[in-house]
């Protein structure tokens, strides 16, 4: 449950695509911990708040996938 204005809350899903994590692990030889996966999902949520003006009008399903995983991980210094 998230809120844009601290008055109205709504559900918002953030999916972390396992295949993207597997590809990253194969490429880097590392594996993300559960805490790191959670941090990546949260960074994607923050990104959505920054990018989507009408977040409450249409509730998107957000994803961490191969197209954005590296950028999100770099923000976390991983």
PDB file of C-alpha atoms in Angstrom, residues 14-16 21 32-48 62-64 68-78:
ATOM      1  CA  UNK A  14       6.482  -4.181  -7.966  1.00  0.00           C
ATOM      2  CA  UNK A  15       7.606  -7.404  -9.637  1.00  0.00           C
ATOM      3  CA  UNK A  16      11.243  -8.485  -9.577  1.00  0.00           C
ATOM      4  CA  UNK A  21      18.325 -11.655 -11.481  1.00  0.00           C
ATOM      5  CA  UNK A  32      21.676 -10.781  -4.561  1.00  0.00           C
ATOM      6  CA  UNK A  33      20.480 -11.316  -1.021  1.00  0.00           C
ATOM      7  CA  UNK A  34      16.806 -11.029  -0.171  1.00  0.00           C
ATOM      8  CA  UNK A  35      17.504  -7.623   1.355  1.00  0.00           C
ATOM      9  CA  UNK A  36      19.180  -6.452  -1.846  1.00  0.00           C
ATOM     10  CA  UNK A  37      16.259  -7.693  -3.947  1.00  0.00           C
ATOM     11  CA  UNK A  38      13.900  -5.776  -1.670  1.00  0.00           C
ATOM     12  CA  UNK A  39      16.074  -2.663  -2.045  1.00  0.00           C
ATOM     13  CA  UNK A  40      15.943  -2.925  -5.851  1.00  0.00           C
ATOM     14  CA  UNK A  41      12.141  -3.219  -5.749  1.00  0.00           C
ATOM     15  CA  UNK A  42      11.950  -0.196  -3.466  1.00  0.00           C
ATOM     16  CA  UNK A  43      14.216   1.814  -5.777  1.00  0.00           C
ATOM     17  CA  UNK A  44      11.860   0.953  -8.660  1.00  0.00           C
ATOM     18  CA  UNK A  45       8.963   2.201  -6.554  1.00  0.00           C
ATOM     19  CA  UNK A  46      10.770   5.486  -5.842  1.00  0.00           C
ATOM     20  CA  UNK A  47      11.526   5.807  -9.564  1.00  0.00           C
ATOM     21  CA  UNK A  48       7.826   5.401 -10.345  1.00  0.00           C
ATOM     22  CA  UNK A  62       5.995  -2.000 -11.978  1.00  0.00           C
ATOM     23  CA  UNK A  63       8.815  -4.383 -12.813  1.00  0.00           C
ATOM     24  CA  UNK A  64      12.479  -4.780 -12.153  1.00  0.00           C
ATOM     25  CA  UNK A  68      16.427  -1.501 -15.612  1.00  0.00           C
ATOM     26  CA  UNK A  69      18.160  -3.850 -13.163  1.00  0.00           C
ATOM     27  CA  UNK A  70      21.707  -2.570 -13.763  1.00  0.00           C
ATOM     28  CA  UNK A  71      20.674   1.074 -13.366  1.00  0.00           C
ATOM     29  CA  UNK A  72      18.797   0.343 -10.146  1.00  0.00           C
ATOM     30  CA  UNK A  73      21.704  -1.671  -8.749  1.00  0.00           C
ATOM     31  CA  UNK A  74      24.157   1.108  -9.590  1.00  0.00           C
ATOM     32  CA  UNK A  75      22.070   3.519  -7.503  1.00  0.00           C
ATOM     33  CA  UNK A  76      22.591   1.098  -4.609  1.00  0.00           C
ATOM     34  CA  UNK A  77      26.332   0.753  -5.334  1.00  0.00           C
ATOM     35  CA  UNK A  78      25.917  -2.960  -6.090  1.00  0.00           C
TER      36      UNK A  78
END
